[in-house]
mmCIF file of C-alpha atoms in Angstrom:
data_model
loop_
_atom_site.group_PDB
_atom_site.id
_atom_site.type_symbol
_atom_site.label_atom_id
_atom_site.label_comp_id
_atom_site.label_asym_id
_atom_site.label_seq_id
_atom_site.Cartn_x
_atom_site.Cartn_y
_atom_site.Cartn_z
ATOM 1 C CA MET A 1 -20.243 -23.881 31.898
ATOM 2 C CA LYS A 2 -16.938 -22.403 32.238
ATOM 3 C CA ILE A 3 -14.904 -21.511 28.765
ATOM 4 C CA LEU A 4 -11.536 -19.864 28.238
ATOM 5 C CA ILE A 5 -10.569 -19.119 24.629
ATOM 6 C CA VAL A 6 -7.198 -19.149 24.092
ATOM 7 C CA ASN A 7 -5.327 -17.051 21.017
ATOM 8 C CA ALA A 8 -2.319 -14.105 21.148
ATOM 9 C CA SER A 9 -3.762 -12.095 20.161
ATOM 10 C CA ASP A 10 -7.874 -10.512 20.704
ATOM 11 C CA ILE A 11 -8.775 -8.952 17.151
ATOM 12 C CA ASN A 12 -5.045 -8.579 15.362
ATOM 13 C CA GLY A 13 -5.181 -10.509 12.731
ATOM 14 C CA GLY A 14 -7.443 -13.331 10.623
ATOM 15 C CA ALA A 15 -7.883 -16.028 13.994
ATOM 16 C CA ALA A 16 -7.734 -13.411 16.653
ATOM 17 C CA ARG A 17 -11.218 -12.282 14.978
ATOM 18 C CA ALA A 18 -12.045 -15.614 14.423
ATOM 19 C CA ALA A 19 -11.765 -15.862 17.600
ATOM 20 C CA TYR A 20 -12.731 -13.201 19.259
ATOM 21 C CA ARG A 21 -16.061 -13.458 17.405
ATOM 22 C CA LEU A 22 -16.579 -16.956 18.919
ATOM 23 C CA HIS A 23 -16.157 -15.934 22.066
ATOM 24 C CA GLN A 24 -19.245 -13.064 21.278
ATOM 25 C CA SER A 25 -21.444 -15.538 20.077
ATOM 26 C CA LEU A 26 -20.909 -17.480 23.455
ATOM 27 C CA LEU A 27 -21.231 -14.556 25.562
ATOM 28 C CA MET A 28 -24.751 -14.144 23.270
ATOM 29 C CA LYS A 29 -25.705 -17.380 23.781
ATOM 30 C CA ASN A 30 -25.263 -16.828 27.595
ATOM 31 C CA VAL A 31 -22.627 -18.656 27.898
ATOM 32 C CA ASN A 32 -19.646 -17.911 30.694
ATOM 33 C CA SER A 33 -16.579 -17.229 28.219
ATOM 34 C CA LYS A 34 -13.645 -15.496 29.006
ATOM 35 C CA MET A 35 -10.864 -15.088 26.645
ATOM 36 C CA LEU A 36 -6.956 -14.802 27.326
ATOM 37 C CA VAL A 37 -4.518 -13.457 25.361
ATOM 38 C CA MET A 38 -0.633 -12.644 24.789
ATOM 39 C CA ASP A 39 -1.579 -9.029 22.831
ATOM 40 C CA LYS A 40 -4.131 -7.956 23.706
ATOM 41 C CA ALA A 41 -5.815 -4.903 21.230
ATOM 42 C CA SER A 42 -9.474 -4.080 22.909
ATOM 43 C CA ASP A 43 -10.796 -2.801 25.501
ATOM 44 C CA ASP A 44 -13.726 -5.532 26.038
ATOM 45 C CA PHE A 45 -13.296 -6.469 29.724
ATOM 46 C CA SER A 46 -13.780 -10.283 29.670
ATOM 47 C CA VAL A 47 -10.635 -10.266 27.592
ATOM 48 C CA LEU A 48 -7.818 -11.257 29.653
ATOM 49 C CA GLY A 49 -4.390 -9.624 28.653
ATOM 50 C CA PRO A 50 -1.344 -8.330 30.150
ATOM 51 C CA ILE A 51 -1.196 -6.212 33.259
ATOM 52 C CA SER A 52 1.877 -4.698 34.271
ATOM 53 C CA LYS A 53 4.377 -2.466 31.772
ATOM 54 C CA GLY A 54 6.600 -5.784 32.398
ATOM 55 C CA GLU A 55 4.101 -7.729 31.306
ATOM 56 C CA LYS A 56 3.500 -5.960 28.297
ATOM 57 C CA VAL A 57 7.208 -5.828 27.257
ATOM 58 C CA ALA A 58 7.732 -9.484 28.182
ATOM 59 C CA SER A 59 4.450 -10.288 25.036
ATOM 60 C CA LYS A 60 6.584 -8.136 23.070
ATOM 61 C CA LEU A 61 9.296 -9.734 22.918
ATOM 62 C CA ARG A 62 8.508 -13.168 23.369
ATOM 63 C CA PRO A 63 7.979 -13.195 19.308
ATOM 64 C CA ILE A 64 11.332 -11.576 18.710
ATOM 65 C CA PHE A 65 12.511 -14.580 21.878
ATOM 66 C CA ASP A 66 11.372 -17.461 19.391
ATOM 67 C CA SER A 67 11.663 -16.532 16.336
ATOM 68 C CA ILE A 68 15.680 -16.907 17.229
ATOM 69 C CA PRO A 69 16.708 -20.433 16.051
ATOM 70 C CA ILE A 70 14.699 -19.221 12.663
ATOM 71 C CA LYS A 71 17.742 -16.883 11.956
ATOM 72 C CA PHE A 72 19.954 -19.463 11.521
ATOM 73 C CA TYR A 73 17.751 -19.775 8.523
ATOM 74 C CA LYS A 74 19.309 -17.727 5.705
ATOM 75 C CA CYS A 75 17.618 -18.633 2.356
ATOM 76 C CA LYS A 76 14.635 -19.660 4.503
ATOM 77 C CA ILE A 77 10.814 -18.606 2.481
ATOM 78 C CA GLN A 78 9.144 -15.537 3.354
ATOM 79 C CA ALA A 79 6.406 -17.809 5.054
ATOM 80 C CA PRO A 80 5.663 -18.112 8.933
ATOM 81 C CA PHE A 81 7.309 -20.531 10.770
ATOM 82 C CA SER A 82 6.740 -21.264 14.701
ATOM 83 C CA ILE A 83 9.022 -22.596 17.920
ATOM 84 C CA SER A 84 7.145 -22.119 20.304
ATOM 85 C CA TRP A 85 10.612 -23.109 22.583
ATOM 86 C CA GLY A 86 10.050 -20.610 25.276
ATOM 87 C CA GLU A 87 8.901 -20.490 28.423
ATOM 88 C CA SER A 88 5.483 -19.669 29.084
ATOM 89 C CA ARG A 89 4.380 -21.463 33.291
ATOM 90 C CA LYS A 90 2.811 -18.124 33.802
ATOM 91 C CA ILE A 91 0.328 -18.617 30.733
ATOM 92 C CA ILE A 92 -0.750 -22.363 32.147
ATOM 93 C CA LYS A 93 -0.786 -21.133 35.763
ATOM 94 C CA THR A 94 -3.134 -17.553 34.484
ATOM 95 C CA ILE A 95 -5.463 -21.103 32.440
ATOM 96 C CA ASN A 96 -5.594 -23.192 35.570
ATOM 97 C CA GLU A 97 -6.424 -20.742 38.320
ATOM 98 C CA LEU A 98 -9.202 -19.442 35.879
ATOM 99 C CA LYS A 99 -10.409 -23.252 36.706
ATOM 100 C CA PRO A 100 -12.919 -23.363 33.122
ATOM 101 C CA ASP A 101 -14.361 -26.429 32.093
ATOM 102 C CA VAL A 102 -13.267 -26.235 28.962
ATOM 103 C CA VAL A 103 -10.101 -24.525 27.047
ATOM 104 C CA HIS A 104 -10.469 -24.263 23.800
ATOM 105 C CA LEU A 105 -6.668 -23.498 22.067
ATOM 106 C CA HIS A 106 -7.108 -21.323 18.379
ATOM 107 C CA TRP A 107 -3.536 -19.533 17.233
ATOM 108 C CA ILE A 108 -0.938 -19.792 19.984
ATOM 109 C CA ASN A 109 2.438 -19.121 18.226
ATOM 110 C CA GLY A 110 4.598 -15.438 18.581
ATOM 111 C CA GLY A 111 5.793 -17.553 21.812
ATOM 112 C CA MET A 112 2.634 -17.994 23.870
ATOM 113 C CA ILE A 113 2.667 -21.370 24.961
ATOM 114 C CA LYS A 114 5.365 -23.608 24.409
ATOM 115 C CA ILE A 115 4.727 -26.845 22.918
ATOM 116 C CA GLU A 116 6.084 -29.038 26.238
ATOM 117 C CA ASP A 117 3.587 -27.306 28.417
ATOM 118 C CA LEU A 118 0.608 -28.142 26.761
ATOM 119 C CA PRO A 119 -0.064 -30.489 29.423
ATOM 120 C CA LYS A 120 0.416 -29.498 32.245
ATOM 121 C CA ILE A 121 -3.109 -27.438 31.495
ATOM 122 C CA ASN A 122 -6.168 -29.393 33.352
ATOM 123 C CA ALA A 123 -9.048 -29.188 31.849
ATOM 124 C CA PRO A 124 -10.353 -30.799 28.548
ATOM 125 C CA ILE A 125 -8.723 -28.682 25.681
ATOM 126 C CA VAL A 126 -10.477 -28.267 22.656
ATOM 127 C CA TRP A 127 -8.244 -26.889 19.733
ATOM 128 C CA SER A 128 -9.277 -25.063 16.305
ATOM 129 C CA LEU A 129 -6.827 -25.238 13.345
ATOM 130 C CA HIS A 130 -6.449 -21.814 11.939
ATOM 131 C CA ASP A 131 -3.732 -23.145 9.426
ATOM 132 C CA ASN A 132 -1.219 -26.229 9.446
ATOM 133 C CA TRP A 133 1.162 -25.329 12.412
ATOM 134 C CA ALA A 134 -0.362 -28.072 14.762
ATOM 135 C CA PHE A 135 0.897 -31.507 12.682
ATOM 136 C CA THR A 136 3.406 -29.072 10.689
ATOM 137 C CA GLY A 137 7.698 -28.907 12.579
ATOM 138 C CA GLY A 138 7.043 -25.814 12.974
ATOM 139 C CA CYS A 139 5.125 -24.234 9.107
ATOM 140 C CA HIS A 140 1.961 -22.600 9.701
ATOM 141 C CA ILE A 141 1.561 -22.900 5.652
ATOM 142 C CA MET A 142 3.344 -26.573 4.384
ATOM 143 C CA TRP A 143 1.986 -25.338 0.193
ATOM 144 C CA ASN A 144 2.492 -29.098 -1.441
ATOM 145 C CA CYS A 145 4.988 -30.567 1.092
ATOM 146 C CA GLU A 146 3.245 -33.248 2.628
ATOM 147 C CA SER A 147 5.758 -34.648 5.333
ATOM 148 C CA TYR A 148 3.710 -33.753 7.542
ATOM 149 C CA LYS A 149 2.065 -37.518 7.302
ATOM 150 C CA VAL A 150 5.444 -39.568 8.400
ATOM 151 C CA ASN A 151 7.328 -36.893 10.141
ATOM 152 C CA CYS A 152 9.351 -33.493 8.589
ATOM 153 C CA GLY A 153 12.523 -32.431 7.783
ATOM 154 C CA ASN A 154 14.493 -31.344 4.685
ATOM 155 C CA CYS A 155 11.709 -28.414 5.487
ATOM 156 C CA PRO A 156 11.092 -26.726 1.752
ATOM 157 C CA ILE A 157 10.109 -23.605 4.340
ATOM 158 C CA LEU A 158 13.347 -23.364 5.649
ATOM 159 C CA LYS A 159 15.021 -24.717 2.339
ATOM 160 C CA SER A 160 17.306 -27.327 4.689
ATOM 161 C CA ASP A 161 18.989 -30.048 2.907
ATOM 162 C CA LYS A 162 19.069 -31.537 6.558
ATOM 163 C CA GLU A 163 16.924 -34.489 7.307
ATOM 164 C CA LYS A 164 17.338 -33.449 10.798
ATOM 165 C CA ASP A 165 16.591 -29.775 10.724
ATOM 166 C CA LEU A 166 15.050 -27.837 12.861
ATOM 167 C CA SER A 167 11.079 -28.899 11.691
ATOM 168 C CA ARG A 168 12.389 -32.661 12.815
ATOM 169 C CA LYS A 169 13.275 -31.415 15.632
ATOM 170 C CA VAL A 170 10.213 -29.213 16.097
ATOM 171 C CA TRP A 171 7.865 -32.476 15.178
ATOM 172 C CA ASN A 172 9.790 -35.151 17.832
ATOM 173 C CA ARG A 173 8.681 -31.703 20.034
ATOM 174 C CA LYS A 174 4.978 -32.370 19.206
ATOM 175 C CA SER A 175 5.638 -36.015 18.684
ATOM 176 C CA SER A 176 7.027 -36.444 22.416
ATOM 177 C CA THR A 177 4.112 -34.222 23.995
ATOM 178 C CA PHE A 178 0.495 -34.773 22.079
ATOM 179 C CA PRO A 179 0.354 -38.219 23.432
ATOM 180 C CA LYS A 180 0.265 -36.749 26.723
ATOM 181 C CA LEU A 181 -3.128 -34.881 26.259
ATOM 182 C CA PRO A 182 -5.477 -37.503 25.088
ATOM 183 C CA ASN A 183 -8.534 -34.847 26.627
ATOM 184 C CA MET A 184 -8.212 -33.198 23.276
ATOM 185 C CA THR A 185 -10.212 -32.375 20.461
ATOM 186 C CA ILE A 186 -8.420 -31.018 17.517
ATOM 187 C CA VAL A 187 -11.824 -29.051 15.251
ATOM 188 C CA GLY A 188 -10.701 -28.370 11.122
ATOM 189 C CA LEU A 189 -12.210 -25.425 10.739
ATOM 190 C CA SER A 190 -12.779 -26.010 6.619
ATOM 191 C CA ASN A 191 -13.296 -29.656 5.767
ATOM 192 C CA TRP A 192 -9.719 -28.929 4.158
ATOM 193 C CA LEU A 193 -7.930 -28.777 7.117
ATOM 194 C CA ASN A 194 -10.384 -30.774 9.293
ATOM 195 C CA GLU A 195 -8.752 -34.138 6.192
ATOM 196 C CA CYS A 196 -5.282 -32.911 6.321
ATOM 197 C CA SER A 197 -4.990 -32.987 10.336
ATOM 198 C CA LYS A 198 -6.632 -36.037 10.693
ATOM 199 C CA SER A 199 -3.989 -37.746 7.982
ATOM 200 C CA SER A 200 -1.386 -36.556 10.012
ATOM 201 C CA SER A 201 0.952 -38.042 11.985
ATOM 202 C CA LEU A 202 0.481 -35.844 14.976
ATOM 203 C CA LEU A 203 -3.224 -35.862 15.644
ATOM 204 C CA LYS A 204 -5.004 -38.661 13.008
ATOM 205 C CA GLY A 205 -4.909 -40.110 17.205
ATOM 206 C CA LEU A 206 -7.142 -38.032 18.337
ATOM 207 C CA PRO A 207 -10.832 -36.929 17.642
ATOM 208 C CA HIS A 208 -11.465 -34.333 15.263
ATOM 209 C CA ILE A 209 -15.046 -32.079 14.262
ATOM 210 C CA ASN A 210 -15.086 -30.103 11.273
ATOM 211 C CA LEU A 211 -17.033 -27.074 12.517
ATOM 212 C CA PRO A 212 -16.696 -24.107 11.151
ATOM 213 C CA ASN A 213 -15.787 -19.779 12.088
ATOM 214 C CA PRO A 214 -19.497 -17.817 13.006
ATOM 215 C CA ILE A 215 -19.701 -14.389 11.818
ATOM 216 C CA ASN A 216 -22.374 -12.085 12.988
ATOM 217 C CA THR A 217 -24.830 -11.586 9.577
ATOM 218 C CA THR A 218 -26.144 -9.000 11.764
ATOM 219 C CA THR A 219 -23.143 -6.655 11.514
ATOM 220 C CA PHE A 220 -22.196 -7.940 8.233
ATOM 221 C CA LYS A 221 -24.889 -7.089 5.646
ATOM 222 C CA PRO A 222 -25.874 -5.498 2.849
ATOM 223 C CA PHE A 223 -25.412 -1.895 3.275
ATOM 224 C CA ASP A 224 -26.366 0.533 0.211
ATOM 225 C CA LYS A 225 -24.086 0.419 -3.216
ATOM 226 C CA LYS A 226 -24.101 3.996 -3.963
ATOM 227 C CA LYS A 227 -23.801 5.244 -0.385
ATOM 228 C CA ALA A 228 -20.955 3.115 0.214
ATOM 229 C CA ARG A 229 -19.211 3.743 -2.895
ATOM 230 C CA GLU A 230 -19.871 8.016 -1.611
ATOM 231 C CA LEU A 231 -18.409 7.052 1.332
ATOM 232 C CA TRP A 232 -15.361 6.044 0.290
ATOM 233 C CA SER A 233 -15.016 8.132 -2.887
ATOM 234 C CA LEU A 234 -14.971 5.340 -5.005
ATOM 235 C CA PRO A 235 -16.490 5.808 -8.424
ATOM 236 C CA THR A 236 -20.341 4.978 -8.903
ATOM 237 C CA ASN A 237 -19.945 4.704 -12.605
ATOM 238 C CA LYS A 238 -17.189 1.461 -12.796
ATOM 239 C CA LYS A 239 -16.721 -1.797 -11.603
ATOM 240 C CA LEU A 240 -15.048 -2.948 -8.436
ATOM 241 C CA VAL A 241 -12.710 -5.079 -7.990
ATOM 242 C CA LEU A 242 -12.105 -5.930 -4.214
ATOM 243 C CA PHE A 243 -8.773 -6.957 -3.019
ATOM 244 C CA GLY A 244 -7.910 -7.193 0.647
ATOM 245 C CA ALA A 245 -6.507 -9.062 3.766
ATOM 246 C CA SER A 246 -3.370 -8.036 6.615
ATOM 247 C CA ASN A 247 -0.521 -7.155 4.419
ATOM 248 C CA ALA A 248 -2.093 -7.857 1.088
ATOM 249 C CA THR A 249 -0.056 -6.727 -0.984
ATOM 250 C CA GLY A 250 3.047 -7.669 0.994
ATOM 251 C CA ASP A 251 1.680 -11.993 1.754
ATOM 252 C CA MET A 252 3.384 -13.803 -1.043
ATOM 253 C CA ASN A 253 -0.364 -16.646 -0.273
ATOM 254 C CA LYS A 254 -2.164 -13.822 -0.713
ATOM 255 C CA GLY A 255 -2.330 -13.490 -4.432
ATOM 256 C CA PHE A 256 -1.176 -10.227 -5.262
ATOM 257 C CA LYS A 257 1.076 -11.177 -7.627
ATOM 258 C CA GLU A 258 -1.756 -13.540 -9.045
ATOM 259 C CA LEU A 259 -4.436 -11.163 -9.173
ATOM 260 C CA SER A 260 -1.900 -9.079 -11.208
ATOM 261 C CA LYS A 261 -1.491 -11.264 -13.838
ATOM 262 C CA ALA A 262 -5.272 -12.242 -14.117
ATOM 263 C CA LEU A 263 -6.125 -8.429 -14.001
ATOM 264 C CA HIS A 264 -3.897 -7.768 -17.025
ATOM 265 C CA LYS A 265 -5.124 -10.141 -19.066
ATOM 266 C CA LEU A 266 -8.841 -8.207 -18.159
ATOM 267 C CA MET A 267 -6.989 -4.895 -19.300
ATOM 268 C CA ASN A 268 -10.816 -3.298 -18.877
ATOM 269 C CA GLU A 269 -10.851 0.673 -18.714
ATOM 270 C CA ASN A 270 -14.259 0.287 -17.029
ATOM 271 C CA ILE A 271 -12.714 -2.182 -13.946
ATOM 272 C CA GLU A 272 -11.245 -0.460 -11.152
ATOM 273 C CA LEU A 273 -8.928 -2.425 -8.499
ATOM 274 C CA VAL A 274 -9.817 -1.375 -4.927
ATOM 275 C CA VAL A 275 -7.155 -2.366 -2.673
ATOM 276 C CA PHE A 276 -7.151 -2.582 1.233
ATOM 277 C CA GLY A 277 -4.687 -4.119 4.048
ATOM 278 C CA SER A 278 -2.306 -2.493 2.139
ATOM 279 C CA SER A 279 -1.232 1.281 1.390
ATOM 280 C CA GLU A 280 -0.060 2.350 -2.280
ATOM 281 C CA PRO A 281 3.710 1.292 -3.095
ATOM 282 C CA LYS A 282 6.309 3.393 -3.891
ATOM 283 C CA LYS A 283 6.231 2.043 -7.448
ATOM 284 C CA PRO A 284 2.193 1.260 -7.720
ATOM 285 C CA GLN A 285 1.902 -1.381 -10.676
ATOM 286 C CA TYR A 286 -0.567 -0.602 -13.336
ATOM 287 C CA PHE A 287 -3.643 -2.927 -14.176
ATOM 288 C CA GLY A 288 -5.036 -0.949 -17.379
ATOM 289 C CA SER A 289 -7.370 1.043 -14.941
ATOM 290 C CA LYS A 290 -6.858 3.187 -11.365
ATOM 291 C CA THR A 291 -5.951 1.021 -7.864
ATOM 292 C CA HIS A 292 -7.392 2.487 -5.181
ATOM 293 C CA TYR A 293 -5.180 1.449 -1.860
ATOM 294 C CA LEU A 294 -6.938 1.719 1.283
ATOM 295 C CA GLY A 295 -4.552 0.926 3.809
ATOM 296 C CA ARG A 296 -5.565 -1.371 6.977
ATOM 297 C CA LEU A 297 -9.190 -0.875 8.080
ATOM 298 C CA HIS A 298 -9.629 -1.363 11.955
ATOM 299 C CA ASP A 299 -13.389 -1.723 12.594
ATOM 300 C CA ASP A 300 -15.887 -4.166 11.031
ATOM 301 C CA VAL A 301 -18.720 -0.727 10.336
ATOM 302 C CA SER A 302 -15.580 0.342 7.413
ATOM 303 C CA LEU A 303 -15.638 -3.564 6.025
ATOM 304 C CA VAL A 304 -19.420 -3.807 5.085
ATOM 305 C CA ALA A 305 -19.088 -0.660 3.507
ATOM 306 C CA LEU A 306 -16.179 -1.710 1.606
ATOM 307 C CA TYR A 307 -16.924 -5.123 0.550
ATOM 308 C CA SER A 308 -21.004 -3.017 -0.167
ATOM 309 C CA ALA A 309 -19.267 -1.442 -2.448
ATOM 310 C CA ALA A 310 -17.491 -3.615 -4.395
ATOM 311 C CA ASP A 311 -18.706 -5.947 -7.101
ATOM 312 C CA VAL A 312 -16.963 -8.575 -6.528
ATOM 313 C CA MET A 313 -14.348 -9.817 -4.185
ATOM 314 C CA VAL A 314 -11.378 -11.583 -5.729
ATOM 315 C CA VAL A 315 -9.634 -14.196 -3.324
ATOM 316 C CA PRO A 316 -6.237 -15.923 -4.935
ATOM 317 C CA SER A 317 -4.608 -16.887 -1.879
ATOM 318 C CA LEU A 318 -2.031 -19.907 -2.838
ATOM 319 C CA GLN A 319 -3.668 -21.137 0.832
ATOM 320 C CA GLU A 320 -6.431 -20.656 2.660
ATOM 321 C CA ASN A 321 -8.649 -22.700 5.372
ATOM 322 C CA LEU A 322 -12.229 -20.537 6.106
ATOM 323 C CA SER A 323 -11.627 -16.886 4.804
ATOM 324 C CA ASN A 324 -13.007 -14.786 6.893
ATOM 325 C CA ALA A 325 -12.494 -12.374 3.794
ATOM 326 C CA ILE A 326 -14.689 -14.292 1.834
ATOM 327 C CA MET A 327 -16.933 -14.962 4.773
ATOM 328 C CA GLU A 328 -17.639 -11.341 5.047
ATOM 329 C CA SER A 329 -17.656 -10.227 1.479
ATOM 330 C CA LEU A 330 -20.376 -12.937 1.363
ATOM 331 C CA SER A 331 -22.592 -12.128 4.213
ATOM 332 C CA CYS A 332 -22.547 -8.298 2.875
ATOM 333 C CA SER A 333 -24.332 -10.285 -0.701
ATOM 334 C CA THR A 334 -20.917 -9.346 -2.558
ATOM 335 C CA PRO A 335 -19.536 -12.648 -4.721
ATOM 336 C CA VAL A 336 -16.676 -13.493 -4.550
ATOM 337 C CA VAL A 337 -13.676 -15.532 -6.928
ATOM 338 C CA ALA A 338 -11.556 -17.537 -5.851
ATOM 339 C CA PHE A 339 -8.775 -19.907 -6.575
ATOM 340 C CA ASP A 340 -10.112 -23.661 -6.476
ATOM 341 C CA ILE A 341 -8.378 -24.877 -2.869
ATOM 342 C CA GLY A 342 -8.536 -25.350 1.182
ATOM 343 C CA GLY A 343 -11.100 -24.323 2.587
ATOM 344 C CA ASN A 344 -12.439 -22.097 0.185
ATOM 345 C CA SER A 345 -15.063 -24.787 -1.537
ATOM 346 C CA ASP A 346 -16.606 -24.675 1.602
ATOM 347 C CA LEU A 347 -18.285 -20.749 1.089
ATOM 348 C CA ILE A 348 -17.852 -20.808 -2.402
ATOM 349 C CA LYS A 349 -20.277 -22.881 -4.877
ATOM 350 C CA HIS A 350 -19.376 -22.652 -7.908
ATOM 351 C CA LYS A 351 -21.297 -20.268 -10.467
ATOM 352 C CA ASN A 352 -23.903 -20.305 -7.659
ATOM 353 C CA ASN A 353 -22.073 -17.463 -5.811
ATOM 354 C CA GLY A 354 -18.688 -16.852 -7.178
ATOM 355 C CA TYR A 355 -16.209 -18.614 -9.397
ATOM 356 C CA LEU A 356 -13.844 -21.365 -8.096
ATOM 357 C CA ALA A 357 -10.556 -21.331 -10.198
ATOM 358 C CA GLN A 358 -8.925 -24.185 -11.591
ATOM 359 C CA PRO A 359 -5.582 -23.473 -8.927
ATOM 360 C CA PHE A 360 -2.760 -20.140 -9.624
ATOM 361 C CA ASP A 361 -4.374 -20.901 -13.417
ATOM 362 C CA CYS A 362 -4.363 -17.014 -13.928
ATOM 363 C CA SER A 363 -5.869 -16.857 -16.932
ATOM 364 C CA ASP A 364 -9.225 -18.934 -15.560
ATOM 365 C CA LEU A 365 -8.892 -16.358 -12.563
ATOM 366 C CA ALA A 366 -9.627 -13.782 -14.492
ATOM 367 C CA LYS A 367 -12.179 -15.554 -16.903
ATOM 368 C CA GLY A 368 -13.714 -15.619 -12.663
ATOM 369 C CA ILE A 369 -13.357 -11.937 -12.639
ATOM 370 C CA GLU A 370 -14.969 -11.165 -15.710
ATOM 371 C CA TRP A 371 -17.907 -14.349 -15.363
ATOM 372 C CA VAL A 372 -19.472 -12.339 -12.336
ATOM 373 C CA LEU A 373 -18.946 -8.510 -13.354
ATOM 374 C CA ASP A 374 -20.958 -9.158 -16.843
ATOM 375 C CA ASN A 375 -22.892 -12.296 -15.520
ATOM 376 C CA ASN A 376 -26.895 -11.528 -16.437
ATOM 377 C CA ARG A 377 -27.792 -12.956 -13.277
ATOM 378 C CA TYR A 378 -25.652 -11.020 -11.429
ATOM 379 C CA SER A 379 -28.469 -10.372 -8.601
ATOM 380 C CA GLU A 380 -29.224 -13.923 -7.859
ATOM 381 C CA LEU A 381 -25.021 -14.310 -7.664
ATOM 382 C CA CYS A 382 -25.709 -11.505 -4.760
ATOM 383 C CA PHE A 383 -28.742 -13.128 -2.979
ATOM 384 C CA ASN A 384 -26.992 -16.579 -2.870
ATOM 385 C CA ALA A 385 -24.078 -15.089 -1.863
ATOM 386 C CA ARG A 386 -25.906 -14.253 1.679
ATOM 387 C CA ASP A 387 -27.934 -17.030 1.596
ATOM 388 C CA LYS A 388 -24.950 -19.529 2.077
ATOM 389 C CA VAL A 389 -23.328 -17.988 5.242
ATOM 390 C CA THR A 390 -26.698 -16.701 7.382
ATOM 391 C CA ARG A 391 -27.762 -20.704 6.831
ATOM 392 C CA GLU A 392 -24.351 -21.932 7.349
ATOM 393 C CA PHE A 393 -22.151 -19.911 8.616
ATOM 394 C CA ASP A 394 -24.571 -17.495 10.778
ATOM 395 C CA SER A 395 -23.265 -17.237 14.774
ATOM 396 C CA LYS A 396 -26.126 -18.415 16.023
ATOM 397 C CA LEU A 397 -25.938 -21.814 14.218
ATOM 398 C CA VAL A 398 -22.314 -21.827 15.003
ATOM 399 C CA ALA A 399 -22.229 -21.286 18.375
ATOM 400 C CA GLU A 400 -24.964 -23.874 18.977
ATOM 401 C CA LYS A 401 -23.064 -26.576 17.744
ATOM 402 C CA TYR A 402 -19.983 -25.916 19.977
ATOM 403 C CA ILE A 403 -21.903 -25.373 22.939
ATOM 404 C CA GLN A 404 -23.143 -29.181 21.512
ATOM 405 C CA LEU A 405 -19.210 -30.193 21.069
ATOM 406 C CA TYR A 406 -17.946 -28.930 24.992
ATOM 407 C CA LYS A 407 -21.182 -30.534 26.429
ATOM 408 C CA GLU A 408 -20.260 -33.637 25.050
ATOM 409 C CA ILE A 409 -16.316 -33.497 25.815
ATOM 410 C CA LEU A 410 -18.109 -32.589 29.621
ATOM 411 C CA ASN A 411 -20.510 -35.512 29.332
ATOM 412 C CA ILE A 412 -23.031 -32.617 29.652
ATOM 413 C CA GLY A 413 -26.572 -34.060 29.016
#
């Protein structure tokens, strides 16, 4: 059984890391898996990416070209929006030349694959949804908009007052293309996203299954807290609140503003904030105590030590599918506080391994942080955190579920 995992990158970004982990998990199960990417950052020989200088330059230009039509929407909200209109014949040709039994798509934006080229893939398709893009007119984060259930237009992300705007045009292109893909199975990585996709006008007619991302729990495991803090030069006599993501303080969806408000409500000198994914800004905010900015991290070992150094992880995102950060933190036995939105309840059991705050209520977010830090059953929360991940998300268990899905699609007993 030959599986080809297709994603824009192999290790850059949350979707990339999740797709690459699935690829590694399948290899561990002796599945013939390869990964095809537009932007290769690793040196893994099983990951196929641009080889020539020309191909590498073209891959860098694709996202720029793909975003050109969006430039006409001057008031657009700073949230991702993809059109997927650039030519992708060469990538489709490569996919078909590899002759996989199943093509497993993940995040294919940034100009990687043109919408109209999807039916040209010869093998059955599995598509793991990492955000809303597949069933919307271009937005990756839909927030409260439910136009995807009918058709898009008057897009709030584009701040458009026209019904037949760019989002409607992208929706129409998908509406014309997706019926040509009867042999495609949709994977909702969280229960929430799976239900959204099933209720969408574009994908509701296709088979759906809810399967999570895998995580290697032998890599992401608890590390001695005192040693972890020494490695990161963090104080041993403070309660540490951890927050982080790619562009942690700059991406409005990551909720740094909401976290800031929550920490101002605590104003506890015994608490210090640790931020990864962003460097210290020119004018850093003061939360009543010291903040440690660690910049971007590039390896799992550093992440494991950091999760283990913290007393609580806070993920105040305004929308989440199945958060890598939450899963990683729990796997390292560090409880998590987050808003009760999206797929967060798939990972966090309220007051069992963390705290689910009322959506966007910063007072309740602060209450959750305090509840974890001052909990006299803290060691039990830590145990429950890891137990949840090892029972439901361990790479060995999840890989078996994906293998079973592939077999069902290929009618293999």
